mmCIF file of C-alpha atoms in Angstrom:
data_model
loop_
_atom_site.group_PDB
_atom_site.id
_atom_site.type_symbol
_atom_site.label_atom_id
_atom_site.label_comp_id
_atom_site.label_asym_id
_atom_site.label_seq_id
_atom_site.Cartn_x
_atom_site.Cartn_y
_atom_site.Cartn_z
ATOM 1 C CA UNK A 1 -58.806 37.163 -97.895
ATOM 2 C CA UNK A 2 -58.513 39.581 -95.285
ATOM 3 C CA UNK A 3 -59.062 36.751 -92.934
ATOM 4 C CA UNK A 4 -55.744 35.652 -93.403
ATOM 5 C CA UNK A 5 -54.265 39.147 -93.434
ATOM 6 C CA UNK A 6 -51.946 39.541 -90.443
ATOM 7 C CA UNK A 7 -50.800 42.520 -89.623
ATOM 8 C CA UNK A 8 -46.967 41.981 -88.831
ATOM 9 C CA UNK A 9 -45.163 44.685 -87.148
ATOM 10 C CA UNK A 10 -42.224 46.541 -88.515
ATOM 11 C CA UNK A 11 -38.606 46.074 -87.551
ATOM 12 C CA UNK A 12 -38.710 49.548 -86.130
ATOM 13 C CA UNK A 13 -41.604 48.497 -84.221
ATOM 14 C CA UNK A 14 -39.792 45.353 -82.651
ATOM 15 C CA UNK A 15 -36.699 47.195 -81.972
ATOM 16 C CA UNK A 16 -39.088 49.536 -79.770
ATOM 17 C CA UNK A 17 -40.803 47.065 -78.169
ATOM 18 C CA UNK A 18 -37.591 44.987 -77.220
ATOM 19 C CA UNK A 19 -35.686 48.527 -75.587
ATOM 20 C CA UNK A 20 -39.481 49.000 -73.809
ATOM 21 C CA UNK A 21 -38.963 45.605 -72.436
ATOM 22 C CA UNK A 22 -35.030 45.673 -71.439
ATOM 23 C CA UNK A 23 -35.244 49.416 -70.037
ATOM 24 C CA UNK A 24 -38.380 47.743 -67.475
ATOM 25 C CA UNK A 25 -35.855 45.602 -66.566
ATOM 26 C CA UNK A 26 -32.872 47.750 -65.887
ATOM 27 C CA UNK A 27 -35.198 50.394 -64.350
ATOM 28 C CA UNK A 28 -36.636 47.414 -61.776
ATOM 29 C CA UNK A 29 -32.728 46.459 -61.475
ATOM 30 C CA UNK A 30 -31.431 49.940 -60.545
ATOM 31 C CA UNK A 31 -34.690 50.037 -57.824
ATOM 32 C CA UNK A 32 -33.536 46.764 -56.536
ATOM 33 C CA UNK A 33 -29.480 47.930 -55.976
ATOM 34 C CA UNK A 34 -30.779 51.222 -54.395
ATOM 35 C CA UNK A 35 -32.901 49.546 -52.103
ATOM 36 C CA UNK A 36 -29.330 47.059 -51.836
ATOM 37 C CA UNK A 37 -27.422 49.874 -51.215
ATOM 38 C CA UNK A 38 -29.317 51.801 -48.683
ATOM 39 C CA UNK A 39 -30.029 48.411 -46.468
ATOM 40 C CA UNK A 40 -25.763 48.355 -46.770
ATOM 41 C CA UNK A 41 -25.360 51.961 -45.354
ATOM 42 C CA UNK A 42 -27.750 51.276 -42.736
ATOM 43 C CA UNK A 43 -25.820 47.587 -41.863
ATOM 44 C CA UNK A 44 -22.465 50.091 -41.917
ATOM 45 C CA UNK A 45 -23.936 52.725 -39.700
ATOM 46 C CA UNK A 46 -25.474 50.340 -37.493
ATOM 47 C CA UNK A 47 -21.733 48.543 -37.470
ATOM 48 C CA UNK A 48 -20.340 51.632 -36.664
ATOM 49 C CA UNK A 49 -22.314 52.828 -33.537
ATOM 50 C CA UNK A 50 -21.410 48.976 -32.251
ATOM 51 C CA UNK A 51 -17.448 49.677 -33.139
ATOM 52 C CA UNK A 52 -18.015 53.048 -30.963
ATOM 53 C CA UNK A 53 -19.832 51.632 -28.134
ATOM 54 C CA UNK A 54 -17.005 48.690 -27.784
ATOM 55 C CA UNK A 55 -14.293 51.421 -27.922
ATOM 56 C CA UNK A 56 -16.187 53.634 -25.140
ATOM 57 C CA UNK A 57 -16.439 50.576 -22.953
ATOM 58 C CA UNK A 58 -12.773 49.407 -24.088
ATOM 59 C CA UNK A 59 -11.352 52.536 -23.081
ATOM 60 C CA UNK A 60 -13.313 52.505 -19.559
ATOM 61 C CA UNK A 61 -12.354 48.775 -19.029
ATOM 62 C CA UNK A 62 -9.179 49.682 -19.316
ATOM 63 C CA UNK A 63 -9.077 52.901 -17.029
ATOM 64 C CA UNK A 64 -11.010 50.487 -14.472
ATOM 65 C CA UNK A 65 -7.760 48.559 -14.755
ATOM 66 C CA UNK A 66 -5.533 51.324 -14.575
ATOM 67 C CA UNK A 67 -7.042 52.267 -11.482
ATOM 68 C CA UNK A 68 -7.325 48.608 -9.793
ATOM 69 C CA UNK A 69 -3.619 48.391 -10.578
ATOM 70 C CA UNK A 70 -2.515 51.693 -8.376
ATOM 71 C CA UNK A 71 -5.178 51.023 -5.685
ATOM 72 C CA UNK A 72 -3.374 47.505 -5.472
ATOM 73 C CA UNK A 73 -0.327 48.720 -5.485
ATOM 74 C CA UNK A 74 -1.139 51.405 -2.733
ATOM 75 C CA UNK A 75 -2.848 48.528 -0.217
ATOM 76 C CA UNK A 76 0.302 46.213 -1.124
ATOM 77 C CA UNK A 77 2.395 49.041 -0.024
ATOM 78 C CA UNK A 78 0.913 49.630 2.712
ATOM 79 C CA UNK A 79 0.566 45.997 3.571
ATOM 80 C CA UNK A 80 4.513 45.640 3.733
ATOM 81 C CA UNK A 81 4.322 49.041 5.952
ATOM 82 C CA UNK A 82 2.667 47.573 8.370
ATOM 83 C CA UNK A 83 3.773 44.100 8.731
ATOM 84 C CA UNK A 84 0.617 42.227 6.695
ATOM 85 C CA UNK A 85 2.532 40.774 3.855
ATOM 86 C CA UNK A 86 4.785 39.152 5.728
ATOM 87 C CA UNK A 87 5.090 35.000 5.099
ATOM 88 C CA UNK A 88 3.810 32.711 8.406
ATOM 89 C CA UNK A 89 8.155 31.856 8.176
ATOM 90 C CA UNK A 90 8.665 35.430 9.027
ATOM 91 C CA UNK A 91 5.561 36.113 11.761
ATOM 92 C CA UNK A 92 6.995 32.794 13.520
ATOM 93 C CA UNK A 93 10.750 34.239 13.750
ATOM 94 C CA UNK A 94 9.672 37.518 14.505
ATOM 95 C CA UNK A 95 7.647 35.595 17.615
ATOM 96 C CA UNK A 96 10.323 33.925 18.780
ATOM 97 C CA UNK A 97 12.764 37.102 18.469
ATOM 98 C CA UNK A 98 10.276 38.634 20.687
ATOM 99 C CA UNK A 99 10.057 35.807 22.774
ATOM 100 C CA UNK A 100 14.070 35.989 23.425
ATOM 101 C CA UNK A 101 13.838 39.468 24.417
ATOM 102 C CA UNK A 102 10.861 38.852 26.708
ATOM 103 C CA UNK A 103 12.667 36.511 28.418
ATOM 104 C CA UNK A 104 16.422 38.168 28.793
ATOM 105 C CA UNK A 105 13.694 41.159 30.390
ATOM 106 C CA UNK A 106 12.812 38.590 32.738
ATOM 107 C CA UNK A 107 15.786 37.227 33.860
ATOM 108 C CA UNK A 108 17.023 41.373 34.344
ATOM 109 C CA UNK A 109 14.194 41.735 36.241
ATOM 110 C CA UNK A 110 14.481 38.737 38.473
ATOM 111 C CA UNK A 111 18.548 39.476 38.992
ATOM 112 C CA UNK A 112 17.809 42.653 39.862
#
C-alpha cells in the first residue's frame, strides 16, 4: 500500500512555491528594466554631448557669418571708394567724359 501512497503537498506549501516562482520572475524583471534604464541614461547623455557639440559649432557658424558679413561690407565699401563697383555703363561714360576733357585740353593747347 505504501506504493501507492503519494505524498501531496499542502496548500500552504503550493502557495509558497507559486510566490518562489513569481518573485524569480519579478526579481529577473526589475534586473532587466535597470539594465533598460541605465542603457536609456547613457542614450540621453550620449544625446546630450551631440545637442552641445551642434550648439558650440552653431554658435561659431554663426559668428563666422557675422564676421563674413562686416568684412563684406568693409571691401564693398571700399570698393565704391575707389571706383571698383562701378557698372561697365558707368566706366564707359566716365571714359568718354575724360575723353571730352582730353580733347577741349588739346584744342587750348593747340590755340594757344
Amino acid at each position: 500500500m505504501k506504493e501507492f501512497l503519494q505524498v501531496v503537498p499542502s496548500e500552504l506549501e503550493l502557495i509558497k512555491q507559486d510566490f518562489k516562482r513569481k518573485n524569480s520572475e519579478l526579481g529577473k524583471k526589475i534586473k532587466q528594466l535597470e539594465e533598460e534604464k541605465m542603457h536609456l541614461r547613457l542614450d540621453a547623455d550620449v544625446q546630450n554631448l551631440e545637442a552641445e557639440k551642434l550648439r558650440k559649432g552653431k554658435n561659431k557658424a554663426e559668428k563666422d557669418l557675422d564676421s563674413l558679413k562686416t568684412d563684406y561690407k568693409k571691401l564693398h565699401l571700399s570698393m565704391r571708394t575707389i571706383g571698383l563697383g562701378r557698372t561697365s555703363e558707368q566706366w564707359r561714360q566716365e571714359i568718354q567724359e575724360e575723353k571730352a576733357n582730353t580733347d577741349r585740353w588739346e584744342r587750348k593747347i593747340q590755340d594757344a
